[in-house]
Amino acid sequence: MVSPEPLTALASPPGLLSSDLDDLGVTLGPDGGTLRVWSAHAGEIELVVFDDADLDWITDTIPLAPTVGGVWSVTTPLLRPGTRYAIRVDGPSTPGGTFNPGTLLVEPYSRGLVSGGYEDWRSVVIDGSFDWGGIAKPAVPMDRAVIYEGHLKGMSKRHPLVPPALHGTYAGLAHPAMIEHFLTLGVTSIELLPVHAFATEPRLLQHGLSNYWGYNSLNFFTPHGAYATEENRRQGPEAILREFKGMVKLLHQAGLEVILDVVYNHTAEEGIGGPRTSLRGIDNRSYYRQQDDGVYIDVTGCGNSVNTSTDAAARLILDSLRYWAGDVQIDGFRFDLAATLGRDAAHHFTPDHPLLRAIMDDPALAGVKMIAEPWDVGMGGWQTGNFADGWMEWNDRYRDRVRNFWLSDVDYARRASTAPVGIGGFATRLSGSSNTFSAERGPLASVNFVTAHDGFTLRDLVSYDVKHNVGNGEQNRDGADTNRSFNHGAEGPTTDEAILATRRKAMRNILGTLLLSAGVPMLTAGDEFARTQRGNNNAYCHDSPLTWISWDHAPWQDDLFAHVQRLLRLRRENPALRPSRFAKLDERTPSASVMEWYDQTGSTMSIDQWTDPSNRTLQYVAASTPEHESFNRILLMVHGNERPVDVTLPVIEGVASFVSLWSSEDDTPHAAPAEFLPGEVVTLAGTSMRLFRAE
């Protein structure tokens, strides 16, 4: 069998944007519905229609006719809203060909799904009409965006003010109690772990576990049915989609954006021998990366990799994005293992890949936030900083440097009397990672994070030296071994008040760094009040109180929430903290922040001080260059060892005083700001931060 043609340039038919690939899936019309399915190598494709109540009762079968460009089509009055259907595909037996005319397959563009049991799915025709009531997308400017990453079910599952019938549902996330939390906290954009329909892997089912996170997509167009209320699940896919859109509408009405974590790099069909539910049975050779003999090229670690060098596979992803951004009014997407999507026919990553370009250039996606997880597990898979202009990226280098500075370096210093490195690398991350992102892309290309769904929670990061994943059923072999964490003297829970106090301050330092850094901050749901997973750093398979957010908090957790609240308010109020561009030497760059660096004596930092491991103290001054807001200047003190230090405030032209706005030393944020004069001495406790506004 000949390998599928590589993805061609956008302007060259048949290509990614070829009209041959328009209107795939079911399109409703006056004569019923037209079904169009793409398969380059099929010999026959058949539409199978089922009874409305019995998923095993086939009422009709109709052959599809080949048209052009590998597309097969049929128009029939049997395709109407609510119709349950599948397709069957036959083709040649060749290397990489896995056709089986007896297998019922999910049509890839299905807007609704119903299940008759494990690996037994039917597509459902959806009308999709919905009254948006004139509610528009919030369109939060990038410099003001604060992303809150959380699990759709886990966020509301245990909230005492959300009615039990709505716990863990789309409607529950949009309940007034949840919206009040988001707004009171000060975040702008809710990023949901996968909500495309997904399945649990057979291996987990054998262990009595489930795929909680959802990175195992069945279909790229259907919302996950289990997250709908019981009432809407009973009513069926149309009601489930309506509940999803209702959630989006209510969040938008509150000014909150909705970003979806999307998994287009692989599917739930796993490796050869895994489930055959859709793409594998339609055209395995074209949809999945493989060698000439049919062996999969797996750059995702999940058994298969979607082959975006095939026009139709890339178009499937693009059409899915258009659907969610248009029909469902989604504000942005975070692309899981995005490097996989940018691999060409030779399986090499290129930032100029036609799919990545099309996502940026498509008018239907204009203004939609696009966030890459810029790596996969294949050769050349680590691509942080290498995506094109317009893309934002998860900045793992930021995560690692911040963890090192506040945790593993401090641990090292306790044992060696000095830290392993100085403050220079940390300062680069604090000021926007200009060594990772080009001047054209600027600091807002960096999505700054210290924790995410994957890995330790913030509380566990300061409480455990090693992972504790025995409950995952893999003898503690899964999950990252290098966490850059520090337990501060005891592994896990302790009653030692000195250790607990040090842990609380470490969390405040990390949150202060995250929320005061240049770039776009991403806060993991529950970190604002120190959620724990008891040291499990790979809790993807636990749908339980271990992963659901607890809303029952001790006073110290409420104090931490107040710190996050204060930090986010200060970020909003001080544009110098959120530049859109990098400043250029001796030039005025609008919406940049001009940065100056001083040591603990108030003198300009010398070259040697940046790399001296004994120098862990700096003063960071950022002055805005106004374009849309008033002039603003801040000073941030950072002290990265455990000995107290006296810091002399710098004397800066045009600065008459410094007003203290926030300190990580305080258990509870101070209500009244204090004022200091240039040249005054401020004593910082060990490992602490302090923010001032320059007047």
JSON list of N, CA, C and O in Angstrom, two decimals, residues 536-555:
[
{"chain": "A", "resi": 536, "resn": "ASN", "atom": "N", "xyz": [0.69, 12.09, 45.79]},
{"chain": "A", "resi": 536, "resn": "ASN", "atom": "CA", "xyz": [0.54, 11.44, 44.49]},
{"chain": "A", "resi": 536, "resn": "ASN", "atom": "C", "xyz": [0.79, 12.49, 43.41]},
{"chain": "A", "resi": 536, "resn": "ASN", "atom": "O", "xyz": [0.08, 13.49, 43.34]},
{"chain": "A", "resi": 537, "resn": "ASN", "atom": "N", "xyz": [1.78, 12.26, 42.55]},
{"chain": "A", "resi": 537, "resn": "ASN", "atom": "CA", "xyz": [2.10, 13.24, 41.52]},
{"chain": "A", "resi": 537, "resn": "ASN", "atom": "C", "xyz": [1.63, 12.81, 40.13]},
{"chain": "A", "resi": 537, "resn": "ASN", "atom": "O", "xyz": [2.05, 13.39, 39.13]},
{"chain": "A", "resi": 538, "resn": "ASN", "atom": "N", "xyz": [0.75, 11.81, 40.09]},
{"chain": "A", "resi": 538, "resn": "ASN", "atom": "CA", "xyz": [0.21, 11.33, 38.81]},
{"chain": "A", "resi": 538, "resn": "ASN", "atom": "C", "xyz": [-1.18, 10.76, 39.03]},
{"chain": "A", "resi": 538, "resn": "ASN", "atom": "O", "xyz": [-1.46, 9.60, 38.71]},
{"chain": "A", "resi": 539, "resn": "ALA", "atom": "N", "xyz": [-2.07, 11.59, 39.57]},
{"chain": "A", "resi": 539, "resn": "ALA", "atom": "CA", "xyz": [-3.38, 11.10, 40.04]},
{"chain": "A", "resi": 539, "resn": "ALA", "atom": "C", "xyz": [-4.41, 11.03, 38.93]},
{"chain": "A", "resi": 539, "resn": "ALA", "atom": "O", "xyz": [-5.60, 11.20, 39.17]},
{"chain": "A", "resi": 540, "resn": "TYR", "atom": "N", "xyz": [-3.98, 10.72, 37.71]},
{"chain": "A", "resi": 540, "resn": "TYR", "atom": "CA", "xyz": [-4.87, 10.68, 36.55]},
{"chain": "A", "resi": 540, "resn": "TYR", "atom": "C", "xyz": [-5.95, 9.62, 36.65]},
{"chain": "A", "resi": 540, "resn": "TYR", "atom": "O", "xyz": [-6.99, 9.70, 35.99]},
{"chain": "A", "resi": 541, "resn": "CYS", "atom": "N", "xyz": [-5.73, 8.61, 37.49]},
{"chain": "A", "resi": 541, "resn": "CYS", "atom": "CA", "xyz": [-6.64, 7.46, 37.52]},
{"chain": "A", "resi": 541, "resn": "CYS", "atom": "C", "xyz": [-7.49, 7.41, 38.78]},
{"chain": "A", "resi": 541, "resn": "CYS", "atom": "O", "xyz": [-8.08, 6.38, 39.09]},
{"chain": "A", "resi": 542, "resn": "HIS", "atom": "N", "xyz": [-7.59, 8.52, 39.50]},
{"chain": "A", "resi": 542, "resn": "HIS", "atom": "CA", "xyz": [-8.36, 8.56, 40.75]},
{"chain": "A", "resi": 542, "resn": "HIS", "atom": "C", "xyz": [-9.52, 9.54, 40.63]},
{"chain": "A", "resi": 542, "resn": "HIS", "atom": "O", "xyz": [-9.32, 10.76, 40.65]},
{"chain": "A", "resi": 543, "resn": "ASP", "atom": "N", "xyz": [-10.70, 9.02, 40.50]},
{"chain": "A", "resi": 543, "resn": "ASP", "atom": "CA", "xyz": [-11.92, 9.82, 40.52]},
{"chain": "A", "resi": 543, "resn": "ASP", "atom": "C", "xyz": [-12.51, 9.66, 41.91]},
{"chain": "A", "resi": 543, "resn": "ASP", "atom": "O", "xyz": [-13.40, 8.82, 42.15]},
{"chain": "A", "resi": 544, "resn": "SER", "atom": "N", "xyz": [-12.00, 10.45, 42.85]},
{"chain": "A", "resi": 544, "resn": "SER", "atom": "CA", "xyz": [-12.30, 10.23, 44.27]},
{"chain": "A", "resi": 544, "resn": "SER", "atom": "C", "xyz": [-11.97, 11.49, 45.05]},
{"chain": "A", "resi": 544, "resn": "SER", "atom": "O", "xyz": [-11.44, 12.45, 44.50]},
{"chain": "A", "resi": 545, "resn": "PRO", "atom": "N", "xyz": [-12.25, 11.50, 46.36]},
{"chain": "A", "resi": 545, "resn": "PRO", "atom": "CA", "xyz": [-11.88, 12.66, 47.17]},
{"chain": "A", "resi": 545, "resn": "PRO", "atom": "C", "xyz": [-10.39, 13.01, 47.10]},
{"chain": "A", "resi": 545, "resn": "PRO", "atom": "O", "xyz": [-10.01, 14.14, 47.44]},
{"chain": "A", "resi": 546, "resn": "LEU", "atom": "N", "xyz": [-9.55, 12.07, 46.68]},
{"chain": "A", "resi": 546, "resn": "LEU", "atom": "CA", "xyz": [-8.13, 12.39, 46.52]},
{"chain": "A", "resi": 546, "resn": "LEU", "atom": "C", "xyz": [-7.94, 13.52, 45.52]},
{"chain": "A", "resi": 546, "resn": "LEU", "atom": "O", "xyz": [-7.05, 14.36, 45.69]},
{"chain": "A", "resi": 547, "resn": "THR", "atom": "N", "xyz": [-8.76, 13.54, 44.48]},
{"chain": "A", "resi": 547, "resn": "THR", "atom": "CA", "xyz": [-8.58, 14.52, 43.40]},
{"chain": "A", "resi": 547, "resn": "THR", "atom": "C", "xyz": [-9.67, 15.58, 43.37]},
{"chain": "A", "resi": 547, "resn": "THR", "atom": "O", "xyz": [-9.48, 16.62, 42.73]},
{"chain": "A", "resi": 548, "resn": "TRP", "atom": "N", "xyz": [-10.80, 15.36, 44.02]},
{"chain": "A", "resi": 548, "resn": "TRP", "atom": "CA", "xyz": [-11.84, 16.39, 44.07]},
{"chain": "A", "resi": 548, "resn": "TRP", "atom": "C", "xyz": [-11.39, 17.49, 45.04]},
{"chain": "A", "resi": 548, "resn": "TRP", "atom": "O", "xyz": [-10.82, 17.24, 46.10]},
{"chain": "A", "resi": 549, "resn": "ILE", "atom": "N", "xyz": [-11.68, 18.72, 44.69]},
{"chain": "A", "resi": 549, "resn": "ILE", "atom": "CA", "xyz": [-11.31, 19.85, 45.56]},
{"chain": "A", "resi": 549, "resn": "ILE", "atom": "C", "xyz": [-12.18, 19.84, 46.81]},
{"chain": "A", "resi": 549, "resn": "ILE", "atom": "O", "xyz": [-13.40, 19.71, 46.75]},
{"chain": "A", "resi": 550, "resn": "SER", "atom": "N", "xyz": [-11.51, 19.99, 47.96]},
{"chain": "A", "resi": 550, "resn": "SER", "atom": "CA", "xyz": [-12.24, 20.12, 49.23]},
{"chain": "A", "resi": 550, "resn": "SER", "atom": "C", "xyz": [-12.48, 21.61, 49.50]},
{"chain": "A", "resi": 550, "resn": "SER", "atom": "O", "xyz": [-11.58, 22.44, 49.34]},
{"chain": "A", "resi": 551, "resn": "TRP", "atom": "N", "xyz": [-13.69, 21.93, 49.91]},
{"chain": "A", "resi": 551, "resn": "TRP", "atom": "CA", "xyz": [-14.05, 23.32, 50.23]},
{"chain": "A", "resi": 551, "resn": "TRP", "atom": "C", "xyz": [-14.15, 23.54, 51.73]},
{"chain": "A", "resi": 551, "resn": "TRP", "atom": "O", "xyz": [-14.65, 24.58, 52.18]},
{"chain": "A", "resi": 552, "resn": "ASP", "atom": "N", "xyz": [-13.65, 22.58, 52.51]},
{"chain": "A", "resi": 552, "resn": "ASP", "atom": "CA", "xyz": [-13.63, 22.69, 53.97]},
{"chain": "A", "resi": 552, "resn": "ASP", "atom": "C", "xyz": [-12.20, 23.06, 54.37]},
{"chain": "A", "resi": 552, "resn": "ASP", "atom": "O", "xyz": [-11.28, 22.24, 54.30]},
{"chain": "A", "resi": 553, "resn": "HIS", "atom": "N", "xyz": [-11.99, 24.32, 54.79]},
{"chain": "A", "resi": 553, "resn": "HIS", "atom": "CA", "xyz": [-10.63, 24.85, 54.95]},
{"chain": "A", "resi": 553, "resn": "HIS", "atom": "C", "xyz": [-10.33, 25.26, 56.38]},
{"chain": "A", "resi": 553, "resn": "HIS", "atom": "O", "xyz": [-11.19, 25.79, 57.08]},
{"chain": "A", "resi": 554, "resn": "ALA", "atom": "N", "xyz": [-9.08, 25.03, 56.77]},
{"chain": "A", "resi": 554, "resn": "ALA", "atom": "CA", "xyz": [-8.58, 25.54, 58.04]},
{"chain": "A", "resi": 554, "resn": "ALA", "atom": "C", "xyz": [-8.30, 27.04, 57.89]},
{"chain": "A", "resi": 554, "resn": "ALA", "atom": "O", "xyz": [-8.14, 27.54, 56.77]},
{"chain": "A", "resi": 555, "resn": "PRO", "atom": "N", "xyz": [-8.19, 27.78, 59.00]},
{"chain": "A", "resi": 555, "resn": "PRO", "atom": "CA", "xyz": [-7.92, 29.22, 58.91]},
{"chain": "A", "resi": 555, "resn": "PRO", "atom": "C", "xyz": [-6.68, 29.57, 58.08]},
{"chain": "A", "resi": 555, "resn": "PRO", "atom": "O", "xyz": [-6.66, 30.55, 57.34]}
]
